[in-house]
Each structure stands twice: as C-alpha cells, then as structure tokens.
Amino acid sequence: TVPGVNLPAKRNIEDRIRVLERLLETSGVSIREKLVLDVGCNIGMMMSEYLRMGAQWTHGWDRSNVVPHTEKLLLALGCTRFSTSGADITDSYDLGKDIPEFLAPALEGCVMSYLAVRGHIGWIQSLQTIPWSVLIYEGHEGETREDFERYVREFDATSNIELAAVDEYVDGDSDRRTIAILRRNPLPQK
C-alpha cells in the first residue's frame, strides 16, 4: 500500500511495520540515528518507514529501472534523507562502492534491511565487509521455518551472528513469512 493512494496492493506496509517494530523492541534494537542500508528497496516504502522511525539516513538498492520511481515516491512522501543506487545485484556485487562518501562516518554499526531478497541473490558477500550491527531479515513466501534456520546457520558460518528476535506474519494477500532481527557479534580481539 502507498499512503494516500486507495488502490489494492499485495503487501500492507502498516501490518509489516507493526511486526517489525515489535521485534526491534523485543530485541532491544533501535534504528534511531542510524544509517539503514536497504538491499532490494523496491519503491522505498520501507525506507520511508525507517526514516519515520528516526533513521539518520537510508540508502537503497534496486534495479536501475526501479530506483527513479523509488526516488519520486520518497520525495512525494516528504522524505529527503535518502539516496539510491540502481544495479543488478548478485551475490558478488560490491555494495560498498555505491555508498555515498558522505555516509562513510555512519557506516560503523549501521542497519542492513534484507527483506525478501535472499531467495533471489543469496547472502551477498558485501555483508561480510560492511560494518553493520543489525540485519533485518524477511523471508520469501513459501520459506519454512526450517528453511529460515538453515539460511541463518549458513550466514552465521561467515558472519558471526546471533538471532535476536524472530516471528512469522501474514500481511496483505501475501503468504506467511518469517521476519527476524539478526545481530552481528563482535569479532574476537587478536
């Protein structure tokens, strides 16, 4: 759904964000004053919600033919603290090269938004090099809880994470999905 547009939509942003806010609270995580990097941002509805929740800035990636619409919609919603990159993302795509230089000081401890994209691109290698502290994960329709647990184990093998909160929900006419907050553990000091 898009605020102010009374048309049917597959996903309901209000239902989705309610679940996410509850999980963030449960896990003791806040995005307030943090940079949020949104992989697969689509038209930016979640970026607008992250900004509403107090994010310092959002940067989103989607296909080059999508991001002009993302930018127009975010501006129409009154959002100004965002940037986007158009790209055909693969698991080896270097997200870091697209992050604007002025955001470099905000990278340490940033939040990654990884909503319904793992099934398309897997775990991007850049997730190992960007210094994020929290990853917001949403699975695809049809992804079982067992699938989710396997994917988290795969990710943990390369990224040293812990599951801070997890739930399942249904919104709009979408099937049940898993949503989770993953926290990155600090690497041991040498």
mmCIF file of N, CA and C in Angstrom, residues 66-186:
data_model
loop_
_atom_site.group_PDB
_atom_site.id
_atom_site.type_symbol
_atom_site.label_atom_id
_atom_site.label_comp_id
_atom_site.label_asym_id
_atom_site.label_seq_id
_atom_site.Cartn_x
_atom_site.Cartn_y
_atom_site.Cartn_z
ATOM 1 N N VAL A 66 13.947 0.684 -11.577
ATOM 2 C CA VAL A 66 13.058 0.850 -10.422
ATOM 3 C C VAL A 66 13.398 2.110 -9.625
ATOM 4 N N VAL A 67 14.701 2.384 -9.412
ATOM 5 C CA VAL A 67 15.090 3.456 -8.486
ATOM 6 C C VAL A 67 14.595 4.853 -8.857
ATOM 7 N N PRO A 68 14.391 5.216 -10.122
ATOM 8 C CA PRO A 68 13.800 6.542 -10.369
ATOM 9 C C PRO A 68 12.390 6.655 -9.768
ATOM 10 N N HIS A 69 11.648 5.559 -9.786
ATOM 11 C CA HIS A 69 10.311 5.554 -9.184
ATOM 12 C C HIS A 69 10.405 5.587 -7.657
ATOM 13 N N THR A 70 11.418 4.907 -7.131
ATOM 14 C CA THR A 70 11.675 4.936 -5.684
ATOM 15 C C THR A 70 11.901 6.377 -5.237
ATOM 16 N N GLU A 71 12.773 7.065 -5.942
ATOM 17 C CA GLU A 71 13.105 8.446 -5.584
ATOM 18 C C GLU A 71 11.883 9.360 -5.679
ATOM 19 N N LYS A 72 11.103 9.226 -6.728
ATOM 20 C CA LYS A 72 9.898 10.064 -6.888
ATOM 21 C C LYS A 72 8.901 9.815 -5.770
ATOM 22 N N LEU A 73 8.688 8.549 -5.434
ATOM 23 C CA LEU A 73 7.725 8.242 -4.374
ATOM 24 C C LEU A 73 8.208 8.758 -3.024
ATOM 25 N N LEU A 74 9.484 8.538 -2.701
ATOM 26 C CA LEU A 74 10.002 9.011 -1.413
ATOM 27 C C LEU A 74 9.906 10.534 -1.313
ATOM 28 N N LEU A 75 10.226 11.231 -2.376
ATOM 29 C CA LEU A 75 10.102 12.689 -2.364
ATOM 30 C C LEU A 75 8.635 13.106 -2.210
ATOM 31 N N ALA A 76 7.722 12.400 -2.884
ATOM 32 C CA ALA A 76 6.294 12.716 -2.771
ATOM 33 C C ALA A 76 5.787 12.499 -1.350
ATOM 34 N N LEU A 77 6.404 11.552 -0.628
ATOM 35 C CA LEU A 77 6.027 11.288 0.763
ATOM 36 C C LEU A 77 6.707 12.250 1.734
ATOM 37 N N GLY A 78 7.549 13.147 1.211
ATOM 38 C CA GLY A 78 8.220 14.137 2.052
ATOM 39 C C GLY A 78 9.559 13.679 2.595
ATOM 40 N N CYS A 79 10.065 12.564 2.107
ATOM 41 C CA CYS A 79 11.360 12.060 2.572
ATOM 42 C C CYS A 79 12.478 12.769 1.823
ATOM 43 N N THR A 80 13.528 13.132 2.554
ATOM 44 C CA THR A 80 14.659 13.816 1.930
ATOM 45 C C THR A 80 16.003 13.203 2.325
ATOM 46 N N ARG A 81 16.060 12.412 3.382
ATOM 47 C CA ARG A 81 17.323 11.859 3.863
ATOM 48 C C ARG A 81 17.536 10.445 3.292
ATOM 49 N N PHE A 82 17.665 10.374 1.975
ATOM 50 C CA PHE A 82 17.856 9.077 1.336
ATOM 51 C C PHE A 82 18.694 9.235 0.080
ATOM 52 N N SER A 83 19.244 8.115 -0.351
ATOM 53 C CA SER A 83 19.929 8.018 -1.640
ATOM 54 C C SER A 83 19.671 6.611 -2.162
ATOM 55 N N THR A 84 19.863 6.425 -3.455
ATOM 56 C CA THR A 84 19.617 5.117 -4.050
ATOM 57 C C THR A 84 20.709 4.784 -5.057
ATOM 58 N N SER A 85 20.817 3.494 -5.342
ATOM 59 C CA SER A 85 21.705 3.004 -6.385
ATOM 60 C C SER A 85 20.947 1.990 -7.218
ATOM 61 N N GLY A 86 21.027 2.155 -8.528
ATOM 62 C CA GLY A 86 20.440 1.189 -9.437
ATOM 63 C C GLY A 86 21.484 0.179 -9.845
ATOM 64 N N ALA A 87 21.158 -1.114 -9.692
ATOM 65 C CA ALA A 87 22.126 -2.161 -10.018
ATOM 66 C C ALA A 87 21.414 -3.496 -10.151
ATOM 67 N N ASP A 88 22.002 -4.378 -10.926
ATOM 68 C CA ASP A 88 21.563 -5.774 -10.963
ATOM 69 C C ASP A 88 22.436 -6.514 -9.966
ATOM 70 N N ILE A 89 21.923 -6.689 -8.769
ATOM 71 C CA ILE A 89 22.713 -7.233 -7.670
ATOM 72 C C ILE A 89 22.801 -8.750 -7.763
ATOM 73 N N THR A 90 24.013 -9.238 -7.601
ATOM 74 C CA THR A 90 24.283 -10.668 -7.497
ATOM 75 C C THR A 90 24.971 -10.894 -6.157
ATOM 76 N N ASP A 91 25.235 -12.146 -5.828
ATOM 77 C CA ASP A 91 25.871 -12.416 -4.534
ATOM 78 C C ASP A 91 27.278 -11.847 -4.440
ATOM 79 N N SER A 92 27.920 -11.552 -5.576
ATOM 80 C CA SER A 92 29.271 -10.988 -5.532
ATOM 81 C C SER A 92 29.297 -9.474 -5.777
ATOM 82 N N TYR A 93 28.126 -8.848 -5.882
ATOM 83 C CA TYR A 93 28.072 -7.417 -6.128
ATOM 84 C C TYR A 93 28.654 -6.652 -4.932
ATOM 85 N N ASP A 94 29.477 -5.652 -5.196
ATOM 86 C CA ASP A 94 30.107 -4.855 -4.148
ATOM 87 C C ASP A 94 29.209 -3.672 -3.790
ATOM 88 N N LEU A 95 28.404 -3.837 -2.746
ATOM 89 C CA LEU A 95 27.517 -2.763 -2.296
ATOM 90 C C LEU A 95 28.302 -1.535 -1.861
ATOM 91 N N GLY A 96 29.461 -1.752 -1.263
ATOM 92 C CA GLY A 96 30.261 -0.661 -0.710
ATOM 93 C C GLY A 96 30.616 0.415 -1.718
ATOM 94 N N LYS A 97 30.801 0.040 -2.971
ATOM 95 C CA LYS A 97 31.199 1.023 -3.978
ATOM 96 C C LYS A 97 30.084 2.018 -4.290
ATOM 97 N N ASP A 98 28.860 1.681 -3.936
ATOM 98 C CA ASP A 98 27.726 2.561 -4.217
ATOM 99 C C ASP A 98 27.355 3.483 -3.055
ATOM 100 N N ILE A 99 27.914 3.229 -1.897
ATOM 101 C CA ILE A 99 27.544 4.029 -0.726
ATOM 102 C C ILE A 99 28.200 5.402 -0.852
ATOM 103 N N PRO A 100 27.393 6.469 -0.842
ATOM 104 C CA PRO A 100 27.965 7.815 -0.987
ATOM 105 C C PRO A 100 29.030 8.092 0.074
ATOM 106 N N GLU A 101 30.077 8.783 -0.330
ATOM 107 C CA GLU A 101 31.221 9.064 0.549
ATOM 108 C C GLU A 101 30.805 9.775 1.840
ATOM 109 N N PHE A 102 29.811 10.662 1.764
ATOM 110 C CA PHE A 102 29.419 11.404 2.970
ATOM 111 C C PHE A 102 28.800 10.496 4.026
ATOM 112 N N LEU A 103 28.430 9.253 3.657
ATOM 113 C CA LEU A 103 27.855 8.319 4.627
ATOM 114 C C LEU A 103 28.914 7.459 5.327
ATOM 115 N N ALA A 104 30.161 7.546 4.889
ATOM 116 C CA ALA A 104 31.231 6.717 5.465
ATOM 117 C C ALA A 104 31.292 6.802 6.994
ATOM 118 N N PRO A 105 31.171 7.998 7.612
ATOM 119 C CA PRO A 105 31.229 8.050 9.078
ATOM 120 C C PRO A 105 30.063 7.323 9.767
ATOM 121 N N ALA A 106 28.964 7.105 9.054
ATOM 122 C CA ALA A 106 27.786 6.462 9.653
ATOM 123 C C ALA A 106 27.748 4.957 9.409
ATOM 124 N N LEU A 107 28.713 4.428 8.668
ATOM 125 C CA LEU A 107 28.689 3.002 8.336
ATOM 126 C C LEU A 107 28.871 2.092 9.548
ATOM 127 N N GLU A 108 29.789 2.436 10.423
ATOM 128 C CA GLU A 108 30.054 1.581 11.595
ATOM 129 C C GLU A 108 28.779 1.450 12.431
ATOM 130 N N GLY A 109 28.303 0.212 12.591
ATOM 131 C CA GLY A 109 27.108 -0.034 13.393
ATOM 132 C C GLY A 109 25.796 0.225 12.663
ATOM 133 N N CYS A 110 25.858 0.330 11.341
ATOM 134 C CA CYS A 110 24.639 0.597 10.577
ATOM 135 C C CYS A 110 23.698 -0.602 10.608
ATOM 136 N N VAL A 111 22.522 -0.428 10.042
ATOM 137 C CA VAL A 111 21.491 -1.468 9.984
ATOM 138 C C VAL A 111 21.300 -1.870 8.529
ATOM 139 N N MET A 112 21.281 -3.183 8.277
ATOM 140 C CA MET A 112 21.000 -3.706 6.941
ATOM 141 C C MET A 112 19.544 -4.154 6.908
ATOM 142 N N SER A 113 18.843 -3.775 5.860
ATOM 143 C CA SER A 113 17.477 -4.246 5.622
ATOM 144 C C SER A 113 17.563 -5.247 4.474
ATOM 145 N N TYR A 114 17.165 -6.480 4.737
ATOM 146 C CA TYR A 114 17.316 -7.582 3.783
ATOM 147 C C TYR A 114 15.971 -8.285 3.669
ATOM 148 N N LEU A 115 15.021 -7.585 3.095
ATOM 149 C CA LEU A 115 13.637 -8.053 3.080
ATOM 150 C C LEU A 115 13.300 -8.761 1.765
ATOM 151 N N ALA A 116 13.011 -10.048 1.871
ATOM 152 C CA ALA A 116 12.569 -10.872 0.741
ATOM 153 C C ALA A 116 13.523 -10.815 -0.447
ATOM 154 N N VAL A 117 14.831 -10.772 -0.186
ATOM 155 C CA VAL A 117 15.806 -10.759 -1.277
ATOM 156 C C VAL A 117 16.761 -11.962 -1.251
ATOM 157 N N ARG A 118 16.920 -12.620 -0.116
ATOM 158 C CA ARG A 118 17.859 -13.730 -0.016
ATOM 159 C C ARG A 118 17.536 -14.808 -1.046
ATOM 160 N N GLY A 119 16.275 -15.046 -1.301
ATOM 161 C CA GLY A 119 15.889 -16.057 -2.280
ATOM 162 C C GLY A 119 16.293 -15.713 -3.700
ATOM 163 N N HIS A 120 16.505 -14.445 -3.988
ATOM 164 C CA HIS A 120 16.924 -14.008 -5.322
ATOM 165 C C HIS A 120 18.440 -13.962 -5.467
ATOM 166 N N ILE A 121 19.133 -13.516 -4.403
ATOM 167 C CA ILE A 121 20.566 -13.256 -4.530
ATOM 168 C C ILE A 121 21.422 -13.961 -3.483
ATOM 169 N N GLY A 122 20.812 -14.735 -2.608
ATOM 170 C CA GLY A 122 21.573 -15.391 -1.554
ATOM 171 C C GLY A 122 22.085 -14.381 -0.537
ATOM 172 N N TRP A 123 23.125 -14.753 0.178
ATOM 173 C CA TRP A 123 23.779 -13.847 1.124
ATOM 174 C C TRP A 123 24.894 -13.126 0.371
ATOM 175 N N ILE A 124 24.743 -11.846 0.139
ATOM 176 C CA ILE A 124 25.724 -11.063 -0.618
ATOM 177 C C ILE A 124 27.049 -11.032 0.137
ATOM 178 N N GLN A 125 28.134 -11.220 -0.586
ATOM 179 C CA GLN A 125 29.461 -11.210 0.029
ATOM 180 C C GLN A 125 29.765 -9.887 0.728
ATOM 181 N N SER A 126 29.186 -8.798 0.245
ATOM 182 C CA SER A 126 29.396 -7.480 0.865
ATOM 183 C C SER A 126 28.925 -7.435 2.309
ATOM 184 N N LEU A 127 28.040 -8.350 2.687
ATOM 185 C CA LEU A 127 27.569 -8.371 4.073
ATOM 186 C C LEU A 127 28.707 -8.702 5.035
ATOM 187 N N GLN A 128 29.774 -9.271 4.524
ATOM 188 C CA GLN A 128 30.937 -9.582 5.358
ATOM 189 C C GLN A 128 31.858 -8.389 5.532
ATOM 190 N N THR A 129 31.776 -7.398 4.636
ATOM 191 C CA THR A 129 32.716 -6.275 4.677
ATOM 192 C C THR A 129 32.096 -4.971 5.178
ATOM 193 N N ILE A 130 30.805 -4.806 5.040
ATOM 194 C CA ILE A 130 30.143 -3.602 5.561
ATOM 195 C C ILE A 130 30.009 -3.765 7.077
ATOM 196 N N PRO A 131 30.389 -2.766 7.869
ATOM 197 C CA PRO A 131 30.402 -2.912 9.329
ATOM 198 C C PRO A 131 29.029 -2.711 9.987
ATOM 199 N N TRP A 132 28.037 -3.472 9.555
ATOM 200 C CA TRP A 132 26.692 -3.371 10.120
ATOM 201 C C TRP A 132 26.646 -4.054 11.484
ATOM 202 N N SER A 133 25.669 -3.659 12.298
ATOM 203 C CA SER A 133 25.496 -4.297 13.612
ATOM 204 C C SER A 133 24.202 -5.095 13.688
ATOM 205 N N VAL A 134 23.214 -4.720 12.871
ATOM 206 C CA VAL A 134 21.907 -5.377 12.893
ATOM 207 C C VAL A 134 21.443 -5.596 11.459
ATOM 208 N N LEU A 135 20.871 -6.771 11.208
ATOM 209 C CA LEU A 135 20.293 -7.059 9.909
ATOM 210 C C LEU A 135 18.831 -7.434 10.122
ATOM 211 N N ILE A 136 17.948 -6.743 9.421
ATOM 212 C CA ILE A 136 16.518 -7.042 9.459
ATOM 213 C C ILE A 136 16.249 -7.975 8.284
ATOM 214 N N TYR A 137 15.784 -9.178 8.595
ATOM 215 C CA TYR A 137 15.597 -10.222 7.583
ATOM 216 C C TYR A 137 14.118 -10.537 7.416
ATOM 217 N N GLU A 138 13.720 -10.687 6.165
ATOM 218 C CA GLU A 138 12.384 -11.206 5.873
ATOM 219 C C GLU A 138 12.533 -12.273 4.810
ATOM 220 N N GLY A 139 11.881 -13.406 5.029
ATOM 221 C CA GLY A 139 11.937 -14.498 4.066
ATOM 222 C C GLY A 139 10.920 -14.323 2.946
ATOM 223 N N HIS A 140 11.020 -15.209 1.995
ATOM 224 C CA HIS A 140 10.092 -15.223 0.869
ATOM 225 C C HIS A 140 8.851 -16.031 1.221
ATOM 226 N N GLU A 141 7.802 -15.826 0.454
ATOM 227 C CA GLU A 141 6.633 -16.684 0.582
ATOM 228 C C GLU A 141 7.085 -18.122 0.343
ATOM 229 N N GLY A 142 6.557 -19.017 1.122
ATOM 230 C CA GLY A 142 6.895 -20.429 0.954
ATOM 231 C C GLY A 142 8.140 -20.862 1.702
ATOM 232 N N GLU A 143 8.889 -19.924 2.265
ATOM 233 C CA GLU A 143 10.074 -20.272 3.046
ATOM 234 C C GLU A 143 9.600 -20.782 4.407
ATOM 235 N N THR A 144 9.938 -22.013 4.732
ATOM 236 C CA THR A 144 9.522 -22.588 6.010
ATOM 237 C C THR A 144 10.438 -22.124 7.131
ATOM 238 N N ARG A 145 10.024 -22.371 8.347
ATOM 239 C CA ARG A 145 10.860 -22.036 9.499
ATOM 240 C C ARG A 145 12.161 -22.832 9.460
ATOM 241 N N GLU A 146 12.085 -24.093 9.002
ATOM 242 C CA GLU A 146 13.282 -24.922 8.874
ATOM 243 C C GLU A 146 14.226 -24.332 7.818
ATOM 244 N N ASP A 147 13.654 -23.854 6.710
ATOM 245 C CA ASP A 147 14.473 -23.183 5.693
ATOM 246 C C ASP A 147 15.188 -21.990 6.313
ATOM 247 N N PHE A 148 14.422 -21.168 7.022
ATOM 248 C CA PHE A 148 14.988 -19.982 7.657
ATOM 249 C C PHE A 148 16.147 -20.356 8.579
ATOM 250 N N GLU A 149 15.953 -21.366 9.411
ATOM 251 C CA GLU A 149 17.007 -21.774 10.347
ATOM 252 C C GLU A 149 18.257 -22.240 9.604
ATOM 253 N N ARG A 150 18.075 -22.932 8.479
ATOM 254 C CA ARG A 150 19.214 -23.365 7.664
ATOM 255 C C ARG A 150 19.930 -22.147 7.076
ATOM 256 N N TYR A 151 19.182 -21.183 6.562
ATOM 257 C CA TYR A 151 19.785 -19.981 5.983
ATOM 258 C C TYR A 151 20.562 -19.196 7.030
ATOM 259 N N VAL A 152 20.031 -19.120 8.239
ATOM 260 C CA VAL A 152 20.725 -18.404 9.314
ATOM 261 C C VAL A 152 22.021 -19.127 9.687
ATOM 262 N N ARG A 153 21.992 -20.456 9.724
ATOM 263 C CA ARG A 153 23.233 -21.209 10.006
ATOM 264 C C ARG A 153 24.276 -20.949 8.919
ATOM 265 N N GLU A 154 23.843 -20.929 7.648
ATOM 266 C CA GLU A 154 24.770 -20.630 6.546
ATOM 267 C C GLU A 154 25.390 -19.243 6.728
ATOM 268 N N PHE A 155 24.555 -18.289 7.045
ATOM 269 C CA PHE A 155 25.017 -16.911 7.215
ATOM 270 C C PHE A 155 25.943 -16.790 8.415
ATOM 271 N N ASP A 156 25.601 -17.462 9.501
ATOM 272 C CA ASP A 156 26.407 -17.420 10.721
ATOM 273 C C ASP A 156 27.810 -17.966 10.471
ATOM 274 N N ALA A 157 27.935 -18.928 9.572
ATOM 275 C CA ALA A 157 29.241 -19.526 9.284
ATOM 276 C C ALA A 157 30.226 -18.498 8.727
ATOM 277 N N THR A 158 29.719 -17.428 8.100
ATOM 278 C CA THR A 158 30.612 -16.409 7.529
ATOM 279 C C THR A 158 30.532 -15.068 8.246
ATOM 280 N N SER A 159 29.500 -14.856 9.066
ATOM 281 C CA SER A 159 29.281 -13.508 9.596
ATOM 282 C C SER A 159 29.153 -13.408 11.106
ATOM 283 N N ASN A 160 29.257 -14.507 11.837
ATOM 284 C CA ASN A 160 29.225 -14.486 13.301
ATOM 285 C C ASN A 160 28.047 -13.676 13.832
ATOM 286 N N ILE A 161 26.848 -14.220 13.663
ATOM 287 C CA ILE A 161 25.626 -13.526 14.053
ATOM 288 C C ILE A 161 24.895 -14.271 15.157
ATOM 289 N N GLU A 162 23.948 -13.578 15.754
ATOM 290 C CA GLU A 162 23.036 -14.232 16.691
ATOM 291 C C GLU A 162 21.622 -13.787 16.341
ATOM 292 N N LEU A 163 20.692 -14.670 16.578
ATOM 293 C CA LEU A 163 19.288 -14.392 16.333
ATOM 294 C C LEU A 163 18.744 -13.647 17.542
ATOM 295 N N ALA A 164 18.381 -12.377 17.363
ATOM 296 C CA ALA A 164 17.900 -11.557 18.475
ATOM 297 C C ALA A 164 16.391 -11.678 18.661
ATOM 298 N N ALA A 165 15.651 -11.830 17.564
ATOM 299 C CA ALA A 165 14.188 -11.983 17.633
ATOM 300 C C ALA A 165 13.705 -12.541 16.308
ATOM 301 N N VAL A 166 12.651 -13.340 16.360
ATOM 302 C CA VAL A 166 12.088 -13.924 15.146
ATOM 303 C C VAL A 166 10.591 -14.122 15.329
ATOM 304 N N ASP A 167 9.855 -14.000 14.247
ATOM 305 C CA ASP A 167 8.417 -14.238 14.260
ATOM 306 C C ASP A 167 7.986 -14.569 12.841
ATOM 307 N N GLU A 168 6.743 -14.949 12.702
ATOM 308 C CA GLU A 168 6.136 -15.161 11.391
ATOM 309 C C GLU A 168 4.909 -14.283 11.327
ATOM 310 N N TYR A 169 4.565 -13.828 10.138
ATOM 311 C CA TYR A 169 3.393 -12.980 9.997
ATOM 312 C C TYR A 169 2.832 -13.091 8.596
ATOM 313 N N VAL A 170 1.608 -12.625 8.445
ATOM 314 C CA VAL A 170 0.932 -12.551 7.153
ATOM 315 C C VAL A 170 0.464 -11.117 6.998
ATOM 316 N N ASP A 171 0.712 -10.525 5.828
ATOM 317 C CA ASP A 171 0.178 -9.191 5.587
ATOM 318 C C ASP A 171 -0.347 -9.126 4.159
ATOM 319 N N GLY A 172 -1.340 -8.277 3.947
ATOM 320 C CA GLY A 172 -1.944 -8.155 2.618
ATOM 321 C C GLY A 172 -2.420 -9.513 2.148
ATOM 322 N N ASP A 173 -2.203 -9.821 0.872
ATOM 323 C CA ASP A 173 -2.570 -11.157 0.384
ATOM 324 C C ASP A 173 -1.327 -12.022 0.190
ATOM 325 N N SER A 174 -0.299 -11.711 0.952
ATOM 326 C CA SER A 174 0.940 -12.473 0.940
ATOM 327 C C SER A 174 0.791 -13.689 1.857
ATOM 328 N N ASP A 175 1.490 -14.773 1.536
ATOM 329 C CA ASP A 175 1.522 -15.937 2.415
ATOM 330 C C ASP A 175 2.396 -15.647 3.631
ATOM 331 N N ARG A 176 2.347 -16.554 4.603
ATOM 332 C CA ARG A 176 3.142 -16.437 5.834
ATOM 333 C C ARG A 176 4.617 -16.277 5.509
ATOM 334 N N ARG A 177 5.268 -15.370 6.236
ATOM 335 C CA ARG A 177 6.694 -15.102 6.065
ATOM 336 C C ARG A 177 7.382 -15.048 7.425
ATOM 337 N N THR A 178 8.662 -15.365 7.417
ATOM 338 C CA THR A 178 9.490 -15.223 8.616
ATOM 339 C C THR A 178 10.143 -13.853 8.572
ATOM 340 N N ILE A 179 10.166 -13.191 9.722
ATOM 341 C CA ILE A 179 10.879 -11.926 9.852
ATOM 342 C C ILE A 179 11.743 -12.032 11.106
ATOM 343 N N ALA A 180 12.960 -11.528 11.013
ATOM 344 C CA ALA A 180 13.896 -11.703 12.128
ATOM 345 C C ALA A 180 14.841 -10.524 12.246
ATOM 346 N N ILE A 181 15.345 -10.364 13.454
ATOM 347 C CA ILE A 181 16.399 -9.396 13.739
ATOM 348 C C ILE A 181 17.655 -10.212 14.042
ATOM 349 N N LEU A 182 18.688 -10.019 13.220
ATOM 350 C CA LEU A 182 19.960 -10.698 13.404
ATOM 351 C C LEU A 182 20.983 -9.675 13.881
ATOM 352 N N ARG A 183 21.671 -10.013 14.928
ATOM 353 C CA ARG A 183 22.679 -9.122 15.486
ATOM 354 C C ARG A 183 24.056 -9.692 15.180
ATOM 355 N N ARG A 184 24.975 -8.829 14.758
ATOM 356 C CA ARG A 184 26.335 -9.267 14.477
ATOM 357 C C ARG A 184 27.145 -9.245 15.760
ATOM 358 N N ASN A 185 27.801 -10.355 16.051
ATOM 359 C CA ASN A 185 28.679 -10.432 17.211
ATOM 360 C C ASN A 185 30.029 -9.828 16.860
ATOM 361 N N PRO A 186 30.635 -9.119 17.790
ATOM 362 C CA PRO A 186 31.968 -8.569 17.510
ATOM 363 C C PRO A 186 32.966 -9.695 17.284
#
